[in-house]
Amino acid sequence: MSESIYIHIPFCEHICHYCDFNKVFLENQPVEAYMDALIKEVERSKQAREQVPVKTIYIGGGTPTALTAVQLERLFVALHQLLNLKELIEFSVEVNPDSATTDRLNVMKRFGVNRLSLGVQTFSQPILTEIGRTHSPEGVNEAIQKARKSGFTNLSVDLMLGLPNQSVADFKESLEKALNLGVEHISAYMLKVEKQTVFYNRKKKGTLSLPPEEDDVAMYDLLTETTKAHGLYQYELSNFGKPGYESKHNLVYWNNRSYAGFGAGASGYEDRIRYQNSNPIQKYIDAINEKGNAKYRTHNVSTAEWLEEAVFLGLRKREGIHKKQFYNQYGYELDALFKEEIAIGTRRGLLENGIDYLSLTEEGLLLANEAFELFVASLDESVYS
Ligand code: SF4
């Protein structure tokens, strides 16, 4: 059983033009029936989880703050009743600046939420409009002020790079505005134009004006330099925090540890089995009501996959993979296991193979996927099955 829990709230009050996440437009959705099913799903696992104290909870979406304060309170009451939260270290909720109302913030604070992740993306109003976000730059400032007033001392802001019509100067301004607000953590992601999004259709029609590649690189360089100058250190490819403010929950993923997933479409990874819950919402609700669980896709992770995943997830961390910890966690010597791949990655300038750590080089940070690909399906399944 896992010490980490992910809970999915799939509702959104608007649909952003780049978003291919698991979400639905809030209007006319069976929100109460969904909450019933979600609580029932957690309840079903109560007995098995009772003895395992939960260390991290992450409520993501969609938009968790699309729920009302009353609905949030109902969820939090249930989590406190059904899970062993005596040793809870981090309780994160994703927050949309538009819906960061004082009543919602106060409920979160009252039930032990201690980290908020705000979906800001940019402080440029024209770009916010272009990407389909409904909040304003001023709305972000207000949301942060309200969160501070409600007592939150661990705030993270999500930003995006490589957005349509975004110049390097635009990104610099957004980044500096976020940092000047004194947030403890920044996550910054490069736009990927995914299928089934407004941007994908516009790209096909040739009406999406994306920055040139050299601007993307300049934005990433700016990101690493500016965050460092403000006392936030890069601890993962896209994540920057003040010391002690790294996302403990997300580190569970990058350390290849297990976590439980609850909610429509949520993924989990327990006992070396990766699974996904049913989606869409009605299918999830029906599955919970009929069978008590909604797992519809499960995959037994072979030893070869387990070891390979450990490497490409671990390399996402700026410090890389601690070789001794790797041995303790997996029972294999990293250097011996991936001798050839490490040699190729080092020769290509993507990997730095130190005495204690294997990590990405500066160049490897920009070409991380190329480095990760070296390890995919690299082990012989018949030997490490
Ligand atoms: S980016 Fe977030 S708020 Fe926008 S549609 Fe996707 S899940 Fe909803």
Short mmCIF file of C-alpha atoms and ligand atoms in Angstrom, two decimals:
data_model
loop_
_atom_site.label_atom_id
_atom_site.label_comp_id
_atom_site.label_asym_id
_atom_site.label_seq_id
_atom_site.Cartn_x
_atom_site.Cartn_y
_atom_site.Cartn_z
CA MET A 1 0.00 0.00 0.00
CA SER A 2 1.22 3.48 -0.81
CA GLU A 3 2.02 6.41 1.35
CA SER A 4 0.93 8.77 -1.43
CA ILE A 5 -2.52 9.46 -2.77
CA TYR A 6 -3.63 11.21 -5.94
CA ILE A 7 -7.26 12.33 -6.25
CA HIS A 8 -8.70 13.49 -9.54
CA ILE A 9 -11.39 16.18 -9.90
CA PRO A 10 -12.14 16.28 -13.62
CA PHE A 11 -14.34 19.40 -13.84
CA CYS A 12 -13.28 22.68 -15.44
CA GLU A 13 -15.15 25.95 -15.73
CA HIS A 14 -13.58 26.60 -19.11
CA ILE A 15 -11.49 24.55 -21.52
CA CYS A 16 -8.00 25.84 -22.33
CA HIS A 17 -6.87 25.70 -25.93
CA TYR A 18 -3.76 23.60 -25.26
CA CYS A 19 -5.23 21.14 -22.78
CA ASP A 20 -5.40 17.41 -23.40
CA PHE A 21 -5.76 16.51 -19.71
CA ASN A 22 -8.49 14.33 -18.39
CA LYS A 23 -11.26 16.92 -17.87
CA VAL A 24 -14.81 17.92 -18.77
CA PHE A 25 -16.69 21.20 -18.91
CA LEU A 26 -18.41 21.61 -15.53
CA GLU A 27 -21.88 22.65 -16.69
CA ASN A 28 -24.53 19.92 -16.43
CA GLN A 29 -22.09 17.36 -15.03
CA PRO A 30 -23.24 14.97 -12.27
CA VAL A 31 -20.89 16.51 -9.70
CA GLU A 32 -22.68 15.17 -6.60
CA ALA A 33 -22.87 11.64 -8.02
CA TYR A 34 -19.17 11.89 -8.86
CA MET A 35 -18.30 12.94 -5.32
CA ASP A 36 -20.41 10.06 -3.97
CA ALA A 37 -18.49 7.61 -6.16
CA LEU A 38 -15.10 9.13 -5.34
CA ILE A 39 -15.73 8.89 -1.61
CA LYS A 40 -17.04 5.36 -2.04
CA GLU A 41 -13.86 4.41 -3.91
CA VAL A 42 -11.67 5.71 -1.07
CA GLU A 43 -13.95 4.02 1.47
CA ARG A 44 -13.56 0.66 -0.30
CA SER A 45 -9.81 0.80 0.27
CA LYS A 46 -10.08 1.94 3.89
CA GLN A 47 -9.41 -1.41 5.48
CA ALA A 48 -6.36 -2.15 3.36
CA ARG A 49 -4.90 1.30 3.96
CA GLU A 50 -5.64 1.69 7.64
CA GLN A 51 -2.20 0.54 8.76
CA VAL A 52 -0.30 2.64 6.24
CA PRO A 53 0.03 6.29 7.19
CA VAL A 54 -0.42 8.62 4.24
CA LYS A 55 2.50 11.03 3.77
CA THR A 56 1.37 13.02 0.72
CA ILE A 57 -1.95 13.82 -0.92
CA TYR A 58 -2.29 15.63 -4.23
CA ILE A 59 -5.70 16.75 -5.49
CA GLY A 60 -5.45 17.63 -9.16
CA GLY A 61 -7.60 17.93 -12.20
CA GLY A 62 -9.30 19.28 -14.12
CA THR A 63 -9.85 21.99 -11.58
CA PRO A 64 -10.37 20.94 -7.96
CA THR A 65 -11.56 24.46 -7.15
CA ALA A 66 -14.41 24.01 -9.64
CA LEU A 67 -15.99 22.33 -6.60
CA THR A 68 -17.78 24.62 -4.17
CA ALA A 69 -16.46 25.17 -0.64
CA VAL A 70 -19.22 22.84 0.61
CA GLN A 71 -18.24 20.08 -1.84
CA LEU A 72 -14.57 20.49 -0.96
CA GLU A 73 -15.40 20.27 2.73
CA ARG A 74 -17.35 17.06 2.15
CA LEU A 75 -14.36 15.53 0.38
CA PHE A 76 -11.91 16.61 3.09
CA VAL A 77 -14.12 15.29 5.89
CA ALA A 78 -14.26 11.93 4.11
CA LEU A 79 -10.49 11.82 3.57
CA HIS A 80 -9.88 12.52 7.26
CA GLN A 81 -12.33 9.79 8.22
CA LEU A 82 -11.15 7.16 5.75
CA LEU A 83 -7.39 7.60 5.58
CA ASN A 84 -4.69 7.42 8.20
CA LEU A 85 -3.43 11.02 8.06
CA LYS A 86 -1.45 11.10 11.30
CA GLU A 87 1.85 11.41 9.45
CA LEU A 88 0.71 13.60 6.57
CA ILE A 89 3.57 15.86 5.42
CA GLU A 90 2.23 17.47 2.29
CA PHE A 91 -1.35 18.07 1.17
CA SER A 92 -1.48 19.86 -2.20
CA VAL A 93 -4.44 21.16 -4.14
CA GLU A 94 -4.40 22.62 -7.65
CA VAL A 95 -6.12 25.98 -7.68
CA ASN A 96 -7.42 28.09 -10.53
CA PRO A 97 -6.83 31.81 -9.76
CA ASP A 98 -10.45 32.54 -10.81
CA SER A 99 -11.86 30.21 -8.19
CA ALA A 100 -9.46 30.92 -5.32
CA THR A 101 -12.25 32.35 -3.21
CA THR A 102 -11.81 33.00 0.50
CA ASP A 103 -14.39 30.36 1.47
CA ARG A 104 -12.63 27.67 -0.56
CA LEU A 105 -9.20 28.71 0.75
CA ASN A 106 -10.40 28.71 4.34
CA VAL A 107 -11.90 25.23 4.00
CA MET A 108 -8.65 23.93 2.54
CA LYS A 109 -6.63 25.48 5.32
CA ARG A 110 -8.96 24.13 7.98
CA PHE A 111 -8.59 20.57 6.73
CA GLY A 112 -4.81 20.56 6.55
CA VAL A 113 -4.06 21.53 2.95
CA ASN A 114 -0.59 23.05 3.17
CA ARG A 115 0.45 23.56 -0.45
CA LEU A 116 -1.40 25.25 -3.30
CA SER A 117 -0.46 24.94 -6.94
CA LEU A 118 -1.84 27.84 -8.97
CA GLY A 119 -2.43 27.46 -12.70
CA VAL A 120 -1.17 30.84 -13.90
CA GLN A 121 0.66 30.00 -17.18
CA THR A 122 1.50 33.63 -18.08
CA PHE A 123 1.01 37.18 -16.81
CA SER A 124 0.40 38.52 -20.32
CA GLN A 125 -3.29 39.31 -20.84
CA PRO A 126 -3.19 38.91 -24.64
CA ILE A 127 -1.54 35.50 -24.29
CA LEU A 128 -3.97 34.42 -21.55
CA THR A 129 -6.79 35.24 -23.98
CA GLU A 130 -5.03 33.43 -26.82
CA ILE A 131 -4.62 30.23 -24.80
CA GLY A 132 -8.21 30.29 -23.53
CA ARG A 133 -7.60 31.08 -19.85
CA THR A 134 -10.26 33.19 -18.20
CA HIS A 135 -8.30 34.69 -15.30
CA SER A 136 -6.44 37.98 -15.52
CA PRO A 137 -2.92 38.87 -14.31
CA GLU A 138 -4.55 40.97 -11.56
CA GLY A 139 -6.64 37.96 -10.59
CA VAL A 140 -3.43 36.02 -9.92
CA ASN A 141 -2.12 38.76 -7.61
CA GLU A 142 -5.43 38.76 -5.74
CA ALA A 143 -5.49 34.96 -5.47
CA ILE A 144 -1.98 34.95 -4.00
CA GLN A 145 -2.85 37.70 -1.53
CA LYS A 146 -5.96 35.82 -0.44
CA ALA A 147 -4.02 32.57 -0.08
CA ARG A 148 -1.43 34.30 2.10
CA LYS A 149 -4.19 35.88 4.17
CA SER A 150 -5.72 32.45 4.68
CA GLY A 151 -2.36 31.29 6.05
CA PHE A 152 -0.77 29.40 3.15
CA THR A 153 3.01 29.51 3.26
CA ASN A 154 3.78 27.11 0.42
CA LEU A 155 2.59 28.40 -2.95
CA SER A 156 3.56 27.11 -6.35
CA VAL A 157 2.85 28.80 -9.67
CA ASP A 158 2.61 26.98 -13.00
CA LEU A 159 4.02 28.85 -15.99
CA MET A 160 4.27 27.90 -19.67
CA LEU A 161 6.99 28.48 -22.24
CA GLY A 162 6.72 28.41 -26.00
CA LEU A 163 3.15 29.71 -26.13
CA PRO A 164 1.71 31.22 -29.34
CA ASN A 165 3.00 34.75 -29.89
CA GLN A 166 5.08 34.55 -26.70
CA SER A 167 8.38 36.38 -27.02
CA VAL A 168 11.39 35.82 -24.80
CA ALA A 169 10.67 39.24 -23.27
CA ASP A 170 7.05 38.19 -22.51
CA PHE A 171 8.26 35.09 -20.74
CA LYS A 172 10.88 37.07 -18.81
CA GLU A 173 8.20 39.48 -17.60
CA SER A 174 5.90 36.65 -16.47
CA LEU A 175 8.69 34.83 -14.70
CA GLU A 176 9.81 37.96 -12.88
CA LYS A 177 6.24 38.79 -11.87
CA ALA A 178 5.81 35.30 -10.41
CA LEU A 179 9.10 35.50 -8.55
CA ASN A 180 8.41 39.01 -7.28
CA LEU A 181 5.19 37.69 -5.75
CA GLY A 182 7.48 35.67 -3.47
CA VAL A 183 6.13 32.24 -4.32
CA GLU A 184 8.07 29.29 -2.92
CA HIS A 185 7.92 27.13 -6.03
CA ILE A 186 7.59 27.39 -9.80
CA SER A 187 6.71 24.67 -12.30
CA ALA A 188 7.34 25.69 -15.89
CA TYR A 189 6.38 23.55 -18.86
CA MET A 190 7.06 23.88 -22.56
CA LEU A 191 3.88 23.87 -24.67
CA LYS A 192 3.31 20.62 -26.49
CA VAL A 193 0.62 20.76 -29.13
CA GLU A 194 -1.41 17.65 -28.39
CA LYS A 195 -4.13 15.97 -30.44
CA GLN A 196 -7.76 16.83 -29.65
CA THR A 197 -6.98 20.39 -28.63
CA VAL A 198 -7.91 23.71 -30.20
CA PHE A 199 -4.22 24.35 -30.82
CA TYR A 200 -3.82 21.07 -32.69
CA ASN A 201 -6.57 22.05 -35.12
CA ARG A 202 -5.11 25.52 -35.52
CA LYS A 203 -1.66 24.07 -36.16
CA LYS A 204 -3.09 21.83 -38.88
CA LYS A 205 -4.73 24.87 -40.47
CA GLY A 206 -1.49 26.82 -40.20
CA THR A 207 -2.98 29.52 -37.95
CA LEU A 208 -0.91 28.85 -34.83
CA SER A 209 2.06 31.14 -34.49
CA LEU A 210 4.61 29.38 -32.25
CA PRO A 211 7.95 30.88 -31.21
CA PRO A 212 11.04 29.71 -33.13
CA GLU A 213 13.08 26.94 -31.50
CA GLU A 214 15.89 29.30 -30.52
CA ASP A 215 13.38 31.35 -28.50
CA ASP A 216 12.23 28.20 -26.67
CA VAL A 217 15.84 27.50 -25.74
CA ALA A 218 16.37 31.14 -24.67
CA MET A 219 13.24 30.96 -22.47
CA TYR A 220 14.46 27.78 -20.81
CA ASP A 221 17.90 29.33 -20.18
CA LEU A 222 16.23 32.39 -18.73
CA LEU A 223 14.11 30.18 -16.53
CA THR A 224 17.06 28.32 -15.00
CA GLU A 225 19.15 31.49 -14.52
CA THR A 226 16.41 33.74 -13.14
CA THR A 227 14.98 31.21 -10.70
CA LYS A 228 18.50 30.59 -9.38
CA ALA A 229 19.09 34.31 -8.92
CA HIS A 230 15.90 34.43 -6.82
CA GLY A 231 16.96 31.56 -4.55
CA LEU A 232 14.86 28.82 -6.18
CA TYR A 233 16.92 25.84 -7.22
CA GLN A 234 16.10 23.48 -10.03
CA TYR A 235 15.44 20.07 -8.54
CA GLU A 236 13.67 18.59 -11.58
CA LEU A 237 13.58 19.35 -15.30
CA SER A 238 10.57 21.66 -14.96
CA ASN A 239 10.46 22.35 -11.23
CA PHE A 240 12.15 24.98 -9.11
CA GLY A 241 11.77 25.53 -5.40
CA LYS A 242 13.18 27.29 -2.42
CA PRO A 243 15.14 24.80 -0.28
CA GLY A 244 12.67 22.60 1.59
CA TYR A 245 9.79 23.47 -0.76
CA GLU A 246 10.30 20.70 -3.34
CA SER A 247 7.03 18.91 -4.11
CA LYS A 248 7.23 15.83 -1.90
CA HIS A 249 4.35 14.23 -3.76
CA ASN A 250 5.87 14.66 -7.21
CA LEU A 251 9.20 13.33 -5.92
CA VAL A 252 7.34 10.08 -5.26
CA TYR A 253 6.79 9.77 -9.03
CA TRP A 254 10.39 10.64 -9.93
CA ASN A 255 11.71 8.25 -7.28
CA ASN A 256 9.62 5.48 -8.86
CA ARG A 257 7.70 4.92 -5.62
CA SER A 258 4.13 3.75 -5.40
CA TYR A 259 0.99 5.88 -5.18
CA ALA A 260 -2.74 5.26 -5.26
CA GLY A 261 -5.01 7.04 -7.72
CA PHE A 262 -8.67 7.77 -7.06
CA GLY A 263 -11.22 9.31 -9.42
CA ALA A 264 -12.20 9.09 -13.08
CA GLY A 265 -9.23 8.33 -15.30
CA ALA A 266 -6.80 8.53 -12.37
CA SER A 267 -3.63 6.46 -12.58
CA GLY A 268 -2.00 4.58 -9.75
CA TYR A 269 1.05 2.41 -9.20
CA GLU A 270 0.94 -0.10 -6.38
CA ASP A 271 2.65 -3.46 -5.82
CA ARG A 272 4.46 -3.08 -9.13
CA ILE A 273 1.12 -2.79 -10.98
CA ARG A 274 0.32 0.34 -12.94
CA TYR A 275 -3.40 0.89 -13.33
CA GLN A 276 -5.87 3.40 -14.65
CA ASN A 277 -9.44 4.04 -13.64
CA SER A 278 -12.37 4.14 -16.02
CA ASN A 279 -13.24 7.30 -17.81
CA PRO A 280 -15.48 9.15 -18.78
CA ILE A 281 -17.22 10.22 -15.61
CA GLN A 282 -20.46 8.24 -15.98
CA LYS A 283 -18.51 5.07 -16.72
CA TYR A 284 -16.44 5.65 -13.60
CA ILE A 285 -19.53 6.29 -11.46
CA ASP A 286 -21.24 3.15 -12.81
CA ALA A 287 -18.12 1.03 -12.22
CA ILE A 288 -17.82 2.19 -8.61
CA ASN A 289 -21.52 1.67 -7.95
CA GLU A 290 -21.60 -1.77 -9.56
CA LYS A 291 -18.21 -3.26 -8.63
CA GLY A 292 -16.78 -0.96 -5.95
CA ASN A 293 -13.71 -0.21 -8.03
CA ALA A 294 -13.08 1.34 -11.41
CA LYS A 295 -9.72 -0.08 -12.45
CA TYR A 296 -10.03 -0.94 -16.11
CA ARG A 297 -6.44 -1.08 -17.29
CA THR A 298 -3.72 -2.79 -15.29
CA HIS A 299 -0.17 -3.54 -16.25
CA ASN A 300 2.25 -5.70 -14.31
CA VAL A 301 5.57 -3.92 -14.46
CA SER A 302 8.33 -6.42 -15.27
CA THR A 303 11.67 -6.13 -13.53
CA ALA A 304 13.24 -4.82 -16.75
CA GLU A 305 10.61 -2.05 -17.04
CA TRP A 306 10.88 -1.28 -13.34
CA LEU A 307 14.64 -0.73 -13.64
CA GLU A 308 14.42 1.24 -16.88
CA GLU A 309 11.68 3.48 -15.46
CA ALA A 310 13.83 4.08 -12.39
CA VAL A 311 16.48 5.56 -14.67
CA PHE A 312 14.43 7.80 -16.90
CA LEU A 313 12.30 9.01 -14.01
CA GLY A 314 15.33 9.50 -11.75
CA LEU A 315 17.22 11.41 -14.42
CA ARG A 316 14.45 14.01 -14.39
CA LYS A 317 15.81 15.11 -11.02
CA ARG A 318 18.58 17.67 -11.34
CA GLU A 319 20.80 15.79 -8.92
CA GLY A 320 20.14 12.66 -10.96
CA ILE A 321 20.23 9.15 -9.56
CA HIS A 322 22.11 8.42 -6.38
CA LYS A 323 23.92 5.18 -7.16
CA LYS A 324 23.94 3.82 -3.64
CA GLN A 325 20.23 4.54 -3.19
CA PHE A 326 19.58 2.85 -6.52
CA TYR A 327 21.34 -0.25 -5.29
CA ASN A 328 19.41 -0.17 -2.00
CA GLN A 329 16.06 0.26 -3.77
CA TYR A 330 16.58 -2.18 -6.65
CA GLY A 331 19.43 -4.51 -5.69
CA TYR A 332 21.42 -3.78 -8.86
CA GLU A 333 24.53 -1.70 -9.54
CA LEU A 334 23.47 1.13 -11.86
CA ASP A 335 26.82 1.30 -13.70
CA ALA A 336 26.91 -2.42 -14.40
CA LEU A 337 23.24 -2.67 -15.37
CA PHE A 338 23.30 0.11 -17.96
CA LYS A 339 27.00 0.08 -18.88
CA GLU A 340 26.51 0.55 -22.61
CA GLU A 341 23.69 3.12 -22.38
CA ILE A 342 25.59 5.23 -19.88
CA ALA A 343 28.70 5.09 -22.09
CA ILE A 344 26.71 6.25 -25.15
CA GLY A 345 24.94 9.00 -23.19
CA THR A 346 28.22 10.24 -21.77
CA ARG A 347 29.91 10.20 -25.18
CA ARG A 348 27.06 12.24 -26.65
CA GLY A 349 27.40 14.80 -23.87
CA LEU A 350 23.92 14.06 -22.45
CA LEU A 351 24.95 12.31 -19.24
CA GLU A 352 27.43 13.03 -16.51
CA ASN A 353 28.57 9.87 -14.77
CA GLY A 354 30.02 10.87 -11.42
CA ILE A 355 31.19 8.67 -8.59
CA ASP A 356 27.96 8.99 -6.59
CA TYR A 357 25.40 10.25 -9.11
CA LEU A 358 24.34 9.72 -12.71
CA SER A 359 22.76 12.93 -13.99
CA LEU A 360 21.89 14.95 -17.08
CA THR A 361 24.44 17.48 -18.31
CA GLU A 362 23.37 21.05 -19.17
CA GLU A 363 22.95 19.88 -22.75
CA GLY A 364 21.12 16.77 -21.54
CA LEU A 365 18.58 19.04 -19.83
CA LEU A 366 17.59 20.43 -23.21
CA LEU A 367 17.68 17.03 -24.91
CA ALA A 368 16.28 15.02 -22.02
CA ASN A 369 14.05 12.82 -24.19
CA GLU A 370 17.05 11.78 -26.24
CA ALA A 371 18.81 10.73 -23.03
CA PHE A 372 15.74 8.86 -21.71
CA GLU A 373 15.31 6.98 -24.99
CA LEU A 374 18.68 5.33 -24.45
CA PHE A 375 17.20 3.39 -21.55
CA VAL A 376 13.77 2.49 -22.95
CA ALA A 377 13.55 -1.27 -23.65
CA SER A 378 17.30 -1.51 -23.12
CA LEU A 379 17.23 -4.52 -20.78
CA ASP A 380 16.60 -8.08 -21.86
CA GLU A 381 13.13 -9.03 -20.58
CA SER A 382 14.11 -12.71 -20.46
CA VAL A 383 16.90 -11.89 -17.99
CA TYR A 384 15.02 -9.26 -15.95
CA SER A 385 11.45 -10.52 -16.12
S1 SF4 B 1 -5.46 23.41 -18.37
FE1 SF4 B 1 -6.43 22.98 -16.41
S2 SF4 B 1 -8.10 24.50 -16.30
FE2 SF4 B 1 -7.47 24.42 -18.45
S3 SF4 B 1 -8.85 22.91 -19.36
FE3 SF4 B 1 -7.00 21.82 -18.75
S4 SF4 B 1 -7.42 20.99 -16.74
FE4 SF4 B 1 -8.96 22.59 -17.15
#
